[in-house]
């Protein structure tokens, strides 16, 4: 039911109007003044105001303005006594919906008019509302389309980046643009898995972005990561839940926060946060937008990471290949190790590095391949490494790092005699330390200064600004032989792939070093062998020269003595002749010693060459016996020959074989008892696969003691010096005989019974003749 | 009368050889090194040369090489008279068409028998 406010100063008129309207079912409230009307409006809602134009003190138009000024848009219908066009225009101008002229009987038509006006008004209101709703819907649809387009563009941009870093940067920029905020940040889970840090940001202060650490579960991003869904915050400064972050929000100048997690295979690995400078009630659509963007970022980020890993893997493998090639092909180990270090420095972005090798004997470390991107640093480091820094001497004092710590102390201290103190120089207990050089596994220290057990390295770290250290032992077999060390100027992480790469390089280096050391010792051995050969050659040359120099004067002595003895210089008295014979005999003895020495030197230098021909050993023996017979006769000894008929020939040097036989015979003459016979035999003997011709010379004399037997054929060996001196031998004869026989592929041996006599023998393989080959073929059926 | 050239840097030995050969009634010319020996050979046109190997300036081998290419004397028979007696030395001498090779020390009688054989006396 409609409720009208009637404003009319005429009470009768008011009464009549109310009665007329009540009859039509319209409820009314009547007031007679403008003031009362305003008061009523403020207390109660009316569907319409019926206003008399002529109120005391205020025109109807004025009252309408006053009502509108108070924020009420209740429709007004003006009622006037006299009807003029101007009045109607004024009423409509002042904001009235309609106007009614008080004519005769107008009250009867009043109710329907009012009702029509009210419904018309309500329809208008309804229309206006519908129109504004329609406009809002269109605007929203446009906005939605715009955002979708922006999201799509953002995704394209983000996915176009191939490096994780670029993806992160694009992600924050696009997020800020998409949600129309000034600031945005890309959070990543830290290695501990418990906190987050900013990996890329947009319009946040650098100090804030670099240092911010947010625990998972705290703050908007922490909660988003923990819960795996977006968190929206209208005002960070007033929100009690985030009061810990209010201060940061004030400083950075943000109020509203919207955070979405980056879900990689179900796990939140980080998130994207946008910040607005003003409080902002995030719409669900905006929240969904950021979430969608985050999903796109995850895909792009994973792709980029994959690409990045692939790329760095390729770089790693290329470097590894270069390193291994240089290690396996270089003959200069030092240069190869230097190449290895410089490759690693480049690959890992290390400030410096070195390969330290331990001397297996002194246990001191030698630095090879000290490398650094900075020449000055390399020189300084090289000096430190050279300065016995890593000298080890655990055996003496049990303090593994004593020498290390001492060398790390300033050099001045060293010369103050501290090291001569009996007290341990090192105050800290040894077990609280570790020595990377003694490790058996890769050791990575992200920050040297935070590692108390590495206090030895603190000064090094301070001096050169090193933060991280990586040390990989070189273990070719079981024992570490050194270590590969890299120093970094920044804290860093070392992922599994990098570890494996370093271990592979260390293994290759260890093997190369081991091989190098082996090569060293092989080269040394070879040098020693060559030196031995050279010294043997020099010795042989010396003997040869000496022999020659001895022979020349001997030639004069012998020649002149023989001239005199032959009577070419006049008659020689008997005593003179006897003495000259003595000179001649001794001169010849000296000559034969020189000959023997020359033979020995030839044998030892391998320059003694045989003139081979088919030789009948029977003929050799016969000739030698004939030659030596006078000497045997002088001691009343008879040489009995037993030469087997039809002996096979041997391939040999007639003259040299004769020397062997003569040596055996002259020994028999010397050592046999005077007047006893000497028996010489030449026989054929068939051994397995081999036919031999054997020569034996038997004497009957003092014989040789069993303990002397093994030495008989050695150089300068004589059974008994006094007897040999009497017999006049050089002590070289049997040694030469043995060599000569062996050069013929034969064998020498001796048997003896002390007090009875000795048998000296040698055998030479027989030649295989054509007929024998044929015979053999017939026998075997081939 | 056969004429024999003896070349040796060892004077004592030179004298010994000269003495023994002259006893046979032969003319003996001497020289103390290869260069002098070559001059003596060209000048005296000997029937036979006794030659040492190890000599200063020009050794025995170099001497024979030069002798074998020197007009008028290139066919003169040569007997090496030397303390060098390795197989290599002997082979080198053979390659230079040396007629005989006597190693020091030697029996002076061998000089005479060798010379007689080569001089076909």
mmCIF file of N, CA, C and O in Angstrom, chain A residues 589-622:
data_model
loop_
_atom_site.group_PDB
_atom_site.id
_atom_site.type_symbol
_atom_site.label_atom_id
_atom_site.label_comp_id
_atom_site.label_asym_id
_atom_site.label_seq_id
_atom_site.Cartn_x
_atom_site.Cartn_y
_atom_site.Cartn_z
ATOM 1 N N UNK A 589 153.855 -63.744 -22.776
ATOM 2 C CA UNK A 589 152.809 -63.894 -21.773
ATOM 3 C C UNK A 589 151.981 -62.606 -21.675
ATOM 4 O O UNK A 589 150.751 -62.611 -21.630
ATOM 5 N N UNK A 590 152.720 -61.510 -21.689
ATOM 6 C CA UNK A 590 152.038 -60.221 -21.640
ATOM 7 C C UNK A 590 151.153 -60.022 -22.873
ATOM 8 O O UNK A 590 150.014 -59.557 -22.785
ATOM 9 N N UNK A 591 151.705 -60.439 -24.010
ATOM 10 C CA UNK A 591 150.945 -60.333 -25.256
ATOM 11 C C UNK A 591 149.638 -61.107 -25.176
ATOM 12 O O UNK A 591 148.585 -60.624 -25.584
ATOM 13 N N UNK A 592 149.751 -62.346 -24.636
ATOM 14 C CA UNK A 592 148.535 -63.149 -24.630
ATOM 15 C C UNK A 592 147.534 -62.592 -23.628
ATOM 16 O O UNK A 592 146.318 -62.677 -23.831
ATOM 17 N N UNK A 593 148.059 -61.969 -22.555
ATOM 18 C CA UNK A 593 147.134 -61.320 -21.609
ATOM 19 C C UNK A 593 146.382 -60.193 -22.323
ATOM 20 O O UNK A 593 145.167 -60.041 -22.193
ATOM 21 N N UNK A 594 147.152 -59.411 -23.100
ATOM 22 C CA UNK A 594 146.521 -58.329 -23.849
ATOM 23 C C UNK A 594 145.497 -58.886 -24.826
ATOM 24 O O UNK A 594 144.384 -58.374 -24.936
ATOM 25 N N UNK A 595 145.859 -59.993 -25.508
ATOM 26 C CA UNK A 595 144.916 -60.614 -26.446
ATOM 27 C C UNK A 595 143.636 -61.034 -25.734
ATOM 28 O O UNK A 595 142.530 -60.797 -26.221
ATOM 29 N N UNK A 596 143.834 -61.681 -24.573
ATOM 30 C CA UNK A 596 142.670 -62.148 -23.824
ATOM 31 C C UNK A 596 141.795 -60.975 -23.379
ATOM 32 O O UNK A 596 140.566 -61.021 -23.479
ATOM 33 N N UNK A 597 142.491 -59.906 -22.905
ATOM 34 C CA UNK A 597 141.728 -58.721 -22.475
ATOM 35 C C UNK A 597 140.910 -58.155 -23.628
ATOM 36 O O UNK A 597 139.749 -57.779 -23.474
ATOM 37 N N UNK A 598 141.536 -58.138 -24.786
ATOM 38 C CA UNK A 598 140.828 -57.631 -25.961
ATOM 39 C C UNK A 598 139.628 -58.505 -26.295
ATOM 40 O O UNK A 598 138.548 -58.003 -26.601
ATOM 41 N N UNK A 599 139.836 -59.825 -26.191
ATOM 42 C CA UNK A 599 138.726 -60.737 -26.464
ATOM 43 C C UNK A 599 137.580 -60.504 -25.484
ATOM 44 O O UNK A 599 136.411 -60.456 -25.870
ATOM 45 N N UNK A 600 137.958 -60.358 -24.205
ATOM 46 C CA UNK A 600 136.922 -60.127 -23.189
ATOM 47 C C UNK A 600 136.160 -58.842 -23.496
ATOM 48 O O UNK A 600 134.930 -58.804 -23.446
ATOM 49 N N UNK A 601 136.913 -57.804 -23.855
ATOM 50 C CA UNK A 601 136.232 -56.536 -24.122
ATOM 51 C C UNK A 601 135.333 -56.649 -25.338
ATOM 52 O O UNK A 601 134.243 -56.092 -25.375
ATOM 53 N N UNK A 602 135.769 -57.431 -26.326
ATOM 54 C CA UNK A 602 134.916 -57.637 -27.497
ATOM 55 C C UNK A 602 133.665 -58.432 -27.140
ATOM 56 O O UNK A 602 132.570 -58.122 -27.594
ATOM 57 N N UNK A 603 133.886 -59.454 -26.326
ATOM 58 C CA UNK A 603 132.734 -60.271 -25.925
ATOM 59 C C UNK A 603 131.732 -59.414 -25.155
ATOM 60 O O UNK A 603 130.526 -59.426 -25.406
ATOM 61 N N UNK A 604 132.253 -58.605 -24.234
ATOM 62 C CA UNK A 604 131.353 -57.799 -23.400
ATOM 63 C C UNK A 604 130.656 -56.708 -24.192
ATOM 64 O O UNK A 604 129.536 -56.339 -23.882
ATOM 65 N N UNK A 605 131.322 -56.184 -25.192
ATOM 66 C CA UNK A 605 130.676 -55.130 -25.969
ATOM 67 C C UNK A 605 129.886 -55.727 -27.122
ATOM 68 O O UNK A 605 129.248 -55.013 -27.874
ATOM 69 N N UNK A 606 129.947 -57.039 -27.257
ATOM 70 C CA UNK A 606 129.172 -57.698 -28.305
ATOM 71 C C UNK A 606 129.740 -57.472 -29.689
ATOM 72 O O UNK A 606 129.034 -57.593 -30.674
ATOM 73 N N UNK A 607 131.017 -57.111 -29.774
ATOM 74 C CA UNK A 607 131.592 -56.855 -31.095
ATOM 75 C C UNK A 607 132.419 -58.028 -31.596
ATOM 76 O O UNK A 607 133.009 -57.943 -32.669
ATOM 77 N N UNK A 608 132.464 -59.120 -30.787
ATOM 78 C CA UNK A 608 133.227 -60.270 -31.270
ATOM 79 C C UNK A 608 132.381 -61.010 -32.294
ATOM 80 O O UNK A 608 131.294 -61.483 -31.986
ATOM 81 N N UNK A 609 132.854 -61.059 -33.530
ATOM 82 C CA UNK A 609 132.081 -61.702 -34.591
ATOM 83 C C UNK A 609 132.767 -62.991 -35.009
ATOM 84 O O UNK A 609 133.993 -63.047 -35.097
ATOM 85 N N UNK A 610 131.941 -64.004 -35.218
ATOM 86 C CA UNK A 610 132.499 -65.288 -35.649
ATOM 87 C C UNK A 610 132.530 -65.320 -37.171
ATOM 88 O O UNK A 610 131.669 -64.775 -37.829
ATOM 89 N N UNK A 611 133.559 -65.961 -37.705
ATOM 90 C CA UNK A 611 133.577 -66.210 -39.156
ATOM 91 C C UNK A 611 133.159 -67.650 -39.338
ATOM 92 O O UNK A 611 133.963 -68.574 -39.266
ATOM 93 N N UNK A 612 131.878 -67.814 -39.584
ATOM 94 C CA UNK A 612 131.340 -69.181 -39.582
ATOM 95 C C UNK A 612 131.582 -69.889 -40.905
ATOM 96 O O UNK A 612 131.494 -69.291 -41.986
ATOM 97 N N UNK A 613 131.883 -71.156 -40.777
ATOM 98 C CA UNK A 613 131.994 -72.039 -41.940
ATOM 99 C C UNK A 613 131.783 -73.451 -41.401
ATOM 100 O O UNK A 613 131.832 -73.653 -40.196
ATOM 101 N N UNK A 614 131.562 -74.428 -42.247
ATOM 102 C CA UNK A 614 131.470 -75.808 -41.746
ATOM 103 C C UNK A 614 132.845 -76.230 -41.239
ATOM 104 O O UNK A 614 133.841 -76.111 -41.968
ATOM 105 N N UNK A 615 132.901 -76.635 -40.003
ATOM 106 C CA UNK A 615 134.188 -76.939 -39.379
ATOM 107 C C UNK A 615 134.180 -78.398 -38.895
ATOM 108 O O UNK A 615 133.205 -78.847 -38.297
ATOM 109 N N UNK A 616 135.296 -79.086 -39.174
ATOM 110 C CA UNK A 616 135.482 -80.449 -38.657
ATOM 111 C C UNK A 616 136.246 -80.320 -37.344
ATOM 112 O O UNK A 616 137.427 -79.986 -37.347
ATOM 113 N N UNK A 617 135.577 -80.544 -36.229
ATOM 114 C CA UNK A 617 136.226 -80.358 -34.923
ATOM 115 C C UNK A 617 137.407 -81.322 -34.751
ATOM 116 O O UNK A 617 138.375 -81.009 -34.055
ATOM 117 N N UNK A 618 137.334 -82.477 -35.408
ATOM 118 C CA UNK A 618 138.455 -83.424 -35.363
ATOM 119 C C UNK A 618 139.719 -82.782 -35.921
ATOM 120 O O UNK A 618 140.798 -82.851 -35.337
ATOM 121 N N UNK A 619 139.561 -82.049 -37.037
ATOM 122 C CA UNK A 619 140.700 -81.379 -37.658
ATOM 123 C C UNK A 619 141.219 -80.261 -36.758
ATOM 124 O O UNK A 619 142.422 -80.042 -36.645
ATOM 125 N N UNK A 620 140.265 -79.539 -36.108
ATOM 126 C CA UNK A 620 140.677 -78.462 -35.197
ATOM 127 C C UNK A 620 141.552 -79.042 -34.091
ATOM 128 O O UNK A 620 142.645 -78.534 -33.799
ATOM 129 N N UNK A 621 141.055 -80.130 -33.486
ATOM 130 C CA UNK A 621 141.789 -80.749 -32.374
ATOM 131 C C UNK A 621 143.175 -81.232 -32.853
ATOM 132 O O UNK A 621 144.193 -80.968 -32.208
ATOM 133 N N UNK A 622 143.191 -81.854 -34.010
ATOM 134 C CA UNK A 622 144.461 -82.397 -34.518
ATOM 135 C C UNK A 622 145.487 -81.284 -34.706
ATOM 136 O O UNK A 622 146.649 -81.403 -34.310
#
